[in-house]
Coordinates of C-alpha atoms and ligand atoms in Angstrom, one line a residue:
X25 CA 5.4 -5.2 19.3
X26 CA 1.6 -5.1 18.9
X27 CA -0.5 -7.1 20.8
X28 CA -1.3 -10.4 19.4
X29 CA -5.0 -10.2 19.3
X30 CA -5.1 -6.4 18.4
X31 CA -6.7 -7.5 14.8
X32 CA -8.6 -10.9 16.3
X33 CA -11.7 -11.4 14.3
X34 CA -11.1 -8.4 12.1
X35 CA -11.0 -8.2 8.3
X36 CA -8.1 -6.8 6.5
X37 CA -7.1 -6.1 2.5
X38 CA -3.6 -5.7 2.0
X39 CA -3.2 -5.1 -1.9
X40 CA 0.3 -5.2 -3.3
X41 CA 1.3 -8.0 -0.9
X42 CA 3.4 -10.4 -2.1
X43 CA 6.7 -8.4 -1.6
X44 CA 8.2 -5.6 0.0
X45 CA 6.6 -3.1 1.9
X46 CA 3.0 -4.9 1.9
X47 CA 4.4 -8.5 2.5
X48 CA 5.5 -6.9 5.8
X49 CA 2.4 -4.9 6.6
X50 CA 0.3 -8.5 5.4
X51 CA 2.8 -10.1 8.2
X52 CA 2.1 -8.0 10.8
X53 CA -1.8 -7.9 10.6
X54 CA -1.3 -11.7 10.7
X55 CA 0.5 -11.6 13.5
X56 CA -2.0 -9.6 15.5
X57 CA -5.1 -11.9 14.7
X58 CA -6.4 -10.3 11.4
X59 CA -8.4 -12.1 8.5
X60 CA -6.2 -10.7 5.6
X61 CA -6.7 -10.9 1.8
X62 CA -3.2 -10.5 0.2
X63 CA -3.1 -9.2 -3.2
X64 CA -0.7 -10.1 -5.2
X65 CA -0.2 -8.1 -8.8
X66 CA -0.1 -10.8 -11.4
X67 CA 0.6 -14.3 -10.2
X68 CA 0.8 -16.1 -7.2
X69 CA 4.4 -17.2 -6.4
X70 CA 5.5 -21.1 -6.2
X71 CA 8.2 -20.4 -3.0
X72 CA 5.5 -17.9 -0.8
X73 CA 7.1 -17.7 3.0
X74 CA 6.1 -19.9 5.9
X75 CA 4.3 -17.4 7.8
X76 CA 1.8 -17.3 4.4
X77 CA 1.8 -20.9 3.8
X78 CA 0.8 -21.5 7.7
X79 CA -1.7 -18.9 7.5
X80 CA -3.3 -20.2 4.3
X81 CA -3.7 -23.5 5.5
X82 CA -5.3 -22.1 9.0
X83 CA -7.8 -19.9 6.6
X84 CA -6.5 -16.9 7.9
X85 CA -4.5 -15.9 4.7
X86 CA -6.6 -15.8 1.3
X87 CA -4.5 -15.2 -1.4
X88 CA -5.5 -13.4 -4.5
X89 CA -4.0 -12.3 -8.0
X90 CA -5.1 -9.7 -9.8
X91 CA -3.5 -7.1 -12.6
X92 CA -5.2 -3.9 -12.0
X93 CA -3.2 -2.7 -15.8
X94 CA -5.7 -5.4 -17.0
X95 CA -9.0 -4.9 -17.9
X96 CA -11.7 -5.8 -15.6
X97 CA -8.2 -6.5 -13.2
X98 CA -9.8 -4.3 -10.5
X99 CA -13.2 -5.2 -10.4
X100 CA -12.6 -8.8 -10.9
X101 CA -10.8 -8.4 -7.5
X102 CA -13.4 -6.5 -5.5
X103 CA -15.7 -9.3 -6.3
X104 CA -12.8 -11.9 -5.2
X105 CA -13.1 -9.9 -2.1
X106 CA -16.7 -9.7 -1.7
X107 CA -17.0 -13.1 -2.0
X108 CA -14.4 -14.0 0.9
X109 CA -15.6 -11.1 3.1
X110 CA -19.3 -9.6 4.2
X111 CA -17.8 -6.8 6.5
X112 CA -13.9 -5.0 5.8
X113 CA -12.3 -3.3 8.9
X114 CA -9.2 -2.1 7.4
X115 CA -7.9 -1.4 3.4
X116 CA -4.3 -0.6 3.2
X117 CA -4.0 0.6 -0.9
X118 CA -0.3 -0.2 -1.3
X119 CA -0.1 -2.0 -4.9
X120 CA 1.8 0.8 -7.2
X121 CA 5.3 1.0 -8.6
X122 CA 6.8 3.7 -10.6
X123 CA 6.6 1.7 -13.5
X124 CA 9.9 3.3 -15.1
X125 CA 11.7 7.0 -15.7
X126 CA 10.3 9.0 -18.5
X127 CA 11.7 11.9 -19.6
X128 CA 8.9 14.6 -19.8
X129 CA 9.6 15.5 -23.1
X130 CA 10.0 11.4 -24.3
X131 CA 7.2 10.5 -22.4
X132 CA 4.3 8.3 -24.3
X133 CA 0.4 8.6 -23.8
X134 CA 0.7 4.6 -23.2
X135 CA 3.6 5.1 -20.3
X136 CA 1.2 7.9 -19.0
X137 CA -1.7 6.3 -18.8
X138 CA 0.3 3.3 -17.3
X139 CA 1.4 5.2 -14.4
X140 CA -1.9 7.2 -13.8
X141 CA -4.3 3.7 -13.7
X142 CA -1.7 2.0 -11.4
X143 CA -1.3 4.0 -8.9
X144 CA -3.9 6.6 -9.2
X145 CA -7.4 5.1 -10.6
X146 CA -6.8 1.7 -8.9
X147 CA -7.0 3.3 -5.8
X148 CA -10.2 5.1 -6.4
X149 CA -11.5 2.0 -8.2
X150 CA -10.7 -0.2 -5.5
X151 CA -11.4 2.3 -2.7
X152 CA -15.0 2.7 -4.0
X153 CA -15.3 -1.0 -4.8
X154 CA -14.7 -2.0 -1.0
X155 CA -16.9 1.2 0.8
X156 CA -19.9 -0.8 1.2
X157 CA -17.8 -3.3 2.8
X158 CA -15.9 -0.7 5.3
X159 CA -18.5 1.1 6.1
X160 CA -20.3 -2.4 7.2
X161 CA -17.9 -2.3 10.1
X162 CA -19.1 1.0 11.6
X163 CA -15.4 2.2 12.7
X164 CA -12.9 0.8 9.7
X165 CA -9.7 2.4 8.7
X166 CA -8.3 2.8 4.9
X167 CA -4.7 3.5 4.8
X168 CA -3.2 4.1 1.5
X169 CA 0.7 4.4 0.4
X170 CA 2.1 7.4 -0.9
X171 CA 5.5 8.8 -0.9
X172 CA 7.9 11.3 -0.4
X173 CA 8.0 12.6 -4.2
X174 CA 4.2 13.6 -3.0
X175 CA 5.8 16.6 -1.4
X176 CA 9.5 17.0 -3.5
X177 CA 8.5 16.0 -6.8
X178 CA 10.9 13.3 -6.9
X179 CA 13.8 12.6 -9.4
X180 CA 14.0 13.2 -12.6
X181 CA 11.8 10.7 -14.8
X182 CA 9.2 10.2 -11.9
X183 CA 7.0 13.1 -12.5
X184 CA 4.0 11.5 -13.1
X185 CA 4.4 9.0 -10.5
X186 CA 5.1 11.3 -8.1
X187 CA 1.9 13.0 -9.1
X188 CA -0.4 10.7 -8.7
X189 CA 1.3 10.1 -5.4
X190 CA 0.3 13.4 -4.4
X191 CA -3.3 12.8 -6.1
X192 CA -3.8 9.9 -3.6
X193 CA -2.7 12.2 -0.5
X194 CA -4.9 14.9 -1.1
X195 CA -7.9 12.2 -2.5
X196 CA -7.2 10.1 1.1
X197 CA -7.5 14.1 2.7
X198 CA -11.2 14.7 0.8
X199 CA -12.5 10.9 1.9
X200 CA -11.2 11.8 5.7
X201 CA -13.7 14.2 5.5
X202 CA -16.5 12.8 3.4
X203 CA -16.2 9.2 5.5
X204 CA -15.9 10.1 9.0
X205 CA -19.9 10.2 9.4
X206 CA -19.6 6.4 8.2
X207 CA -17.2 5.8 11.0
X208 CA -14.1 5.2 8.5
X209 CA -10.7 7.2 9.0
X210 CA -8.7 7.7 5.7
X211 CA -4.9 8.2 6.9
X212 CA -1.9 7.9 4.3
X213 CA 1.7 6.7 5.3
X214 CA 4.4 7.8 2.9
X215 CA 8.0 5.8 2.4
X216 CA 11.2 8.0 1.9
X217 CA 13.7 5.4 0.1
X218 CA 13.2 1.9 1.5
X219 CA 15.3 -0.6 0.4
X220 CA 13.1 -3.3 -2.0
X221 CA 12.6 -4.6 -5.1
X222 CA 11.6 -1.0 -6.3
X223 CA 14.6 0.6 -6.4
X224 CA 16.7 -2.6 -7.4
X225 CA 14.5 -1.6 -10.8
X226 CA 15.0 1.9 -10.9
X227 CA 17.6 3.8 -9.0
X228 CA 21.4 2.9 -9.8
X229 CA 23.6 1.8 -6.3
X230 CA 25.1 5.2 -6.8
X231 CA 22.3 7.1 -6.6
X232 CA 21.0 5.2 -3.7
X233 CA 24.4 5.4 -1.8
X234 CA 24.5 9.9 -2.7
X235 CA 20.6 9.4 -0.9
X236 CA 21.9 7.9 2.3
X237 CA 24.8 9.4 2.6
X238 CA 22.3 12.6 2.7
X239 CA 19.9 11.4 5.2
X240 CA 20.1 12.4 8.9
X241 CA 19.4 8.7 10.5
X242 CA 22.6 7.8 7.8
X243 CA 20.5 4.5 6.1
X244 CA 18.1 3.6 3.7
X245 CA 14.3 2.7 5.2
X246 CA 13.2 -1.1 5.0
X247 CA 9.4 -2.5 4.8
X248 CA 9.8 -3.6 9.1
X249 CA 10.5 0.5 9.4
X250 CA 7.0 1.1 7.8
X251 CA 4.8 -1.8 8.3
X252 CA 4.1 -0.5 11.9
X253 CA 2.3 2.7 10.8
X254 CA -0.3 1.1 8.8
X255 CA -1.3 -1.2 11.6
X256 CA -1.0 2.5 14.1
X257 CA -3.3 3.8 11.5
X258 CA -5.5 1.0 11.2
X259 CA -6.2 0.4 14.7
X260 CA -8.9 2.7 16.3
X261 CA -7.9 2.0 19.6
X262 CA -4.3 3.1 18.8
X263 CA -5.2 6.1 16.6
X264 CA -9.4 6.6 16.8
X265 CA -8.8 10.3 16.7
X266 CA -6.2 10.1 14.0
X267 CA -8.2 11.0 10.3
X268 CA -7.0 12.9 6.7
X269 CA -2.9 12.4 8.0
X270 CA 0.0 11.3 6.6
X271 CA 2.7 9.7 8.0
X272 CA 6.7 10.9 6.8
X273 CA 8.7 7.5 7.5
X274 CA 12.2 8.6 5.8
X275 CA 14.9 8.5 8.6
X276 CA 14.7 12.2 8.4
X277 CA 15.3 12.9 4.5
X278 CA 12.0 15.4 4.4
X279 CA 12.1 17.5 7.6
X280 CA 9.7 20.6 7.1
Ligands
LIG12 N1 10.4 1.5 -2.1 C1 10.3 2.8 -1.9 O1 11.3 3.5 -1.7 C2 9.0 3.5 -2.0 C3 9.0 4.8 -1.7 C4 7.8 5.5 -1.7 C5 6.6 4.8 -2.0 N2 6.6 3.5 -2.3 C6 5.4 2.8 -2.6 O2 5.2 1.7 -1.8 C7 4.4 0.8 -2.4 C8 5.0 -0.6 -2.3 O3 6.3 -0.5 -3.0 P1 7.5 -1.5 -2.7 O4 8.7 -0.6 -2.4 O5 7.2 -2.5 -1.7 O6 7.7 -2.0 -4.1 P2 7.6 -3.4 -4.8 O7 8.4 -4.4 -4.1 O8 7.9 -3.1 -6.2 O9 6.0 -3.8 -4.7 C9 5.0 -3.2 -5.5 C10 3.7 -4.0 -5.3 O10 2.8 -3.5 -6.2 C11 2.2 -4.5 -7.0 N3 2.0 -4.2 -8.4 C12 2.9 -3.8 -9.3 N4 2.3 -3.7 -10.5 C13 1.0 -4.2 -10.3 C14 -0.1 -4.3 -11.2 N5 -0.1 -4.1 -12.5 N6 -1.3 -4.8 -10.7 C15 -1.4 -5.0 -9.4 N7 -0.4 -4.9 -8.5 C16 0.8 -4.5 -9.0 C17 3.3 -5.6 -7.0 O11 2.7 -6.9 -7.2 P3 3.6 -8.1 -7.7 O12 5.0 -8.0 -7.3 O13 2.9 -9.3 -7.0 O14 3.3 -8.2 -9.2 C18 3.9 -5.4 -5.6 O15 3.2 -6.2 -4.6 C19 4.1 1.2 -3.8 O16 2.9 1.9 -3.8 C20 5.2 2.2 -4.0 O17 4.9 3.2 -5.0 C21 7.8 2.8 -2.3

């Protein structure tokens, strides 16, 4: 699909990459060439896939567990990274998860704060972490995930996560602007409802069947239907003039 040395020789973060949506986007940068750490969230699983193994071994995969809900979880692994890497081309910020549904008027200052540092401060904290890094490389790319809820809200119980969501969009929007005299492009790519792990935790089959019966393309997204954007987005020679976007990959669920 890409061509195979589009990443040779290039550095790559992938952070929540041991399953779904960044195990794919990890893949792919592998596949292309690329130097990639994977982050995994809190430990490093006993049956990783082939592809990982084989890329370990060659010192092109360098696996690393951290839990940003822990303290010193993020800055322990910008120094994990620092240590592997003098120069980053590309940072994909993908580690997040709605963490549960929380009734606003149930909703705890613990699950709050939860939500907020996992997808919303991690990013900044890892962002700035890395920028000495990125802008090393003279023309790197961040791409973080975001979603759909950025723009609809969401359903019920996900306010918060949606929020920070839409916290990272417009956040990736100011750094677009702030970055581009370093050479970096800031570029978000936000999943409708793709079918991992994430909604096996918190959507019923019911409600995911009423959401594909209502989207135009008639199925639920996977992590093959997103992975390509990131590496679109990180590749200046695919998307150099591309900066402060987001990409909609939802079969069609948000047209506007
Ligand atoms: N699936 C969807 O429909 C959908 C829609 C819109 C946006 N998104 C976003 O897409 C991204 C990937 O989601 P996914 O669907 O692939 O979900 P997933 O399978 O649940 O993956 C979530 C990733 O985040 C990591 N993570 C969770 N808690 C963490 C912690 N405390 N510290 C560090 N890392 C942690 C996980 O690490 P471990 O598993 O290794 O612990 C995992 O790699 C997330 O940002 C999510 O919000 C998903």
């Amino acid at each position: 699909m890409f061509h195979p040395k589009l990443f040779d020789g290039k550095n790559i973060v992938v952070t929540g990459a041991g399953r779904g949506i960044g195990l794919e986007v990890a893949r792919l940068f592998l596949d292309c060439g690329a130097h990639v750490v994977v982050h995994v969230g809190r430990r490093i699983a006993d049956d990783l896939p082939d592809f990982l193994l084989e890329a370990q071994s060659e010192r092109r995969a360098f696996l690393i567990a951290a839990d940003f809900l822990q303290r010193g979880g993020v800055e322990g692994f910008v120094s994990a990274v620092r240590e592997r890497f003098d120069v980053l081309h590309g940072l994909v910020n993908n580690a997040g998860t709605m963490v549960g549904r929380f009734p606003a008027d149930e909703l705890t200052d613990a699950e709050y704060e939860t939500v907020v540092r996992l997808n919303q401060t991690s990013v900044v904290e890892v962002t700035r972490g890395l920028l000495p890094l990125l802008k090393t490389a003279g023309d790197a790319a961040i791409v973080s995930t975001v979603s759909i809820s950025a723009l609809t809200g969401g359903s019920a119980g996900s306010a918060i996560y949606s929020a920070t969501k839409a916290f990272v969009s417009t956040y990736s929007k100011a750094l677009a602007r702030e970055l581009a005299p370093a050479g970096i492009r800031v570029n978000c790519v936000s999943p409708g409802t793709i079918a991992t792990d994430f909604h096996e935790r918190y959507s019923s089959p019911e409600k995911l069947e009423a959401t594909r019966k209502a989207i135009p393309l008639q199925r639920l997204g996977t992590p093959e239907d997103c992975a390509p954007a990131y590496l679109f987005l990180a590749a200046a020679s695919l998307s150099g003039y591309i900066t402060g976007q987001v990409i909609e990959i939802n079969g069609g669920q948000l047209i506007c």
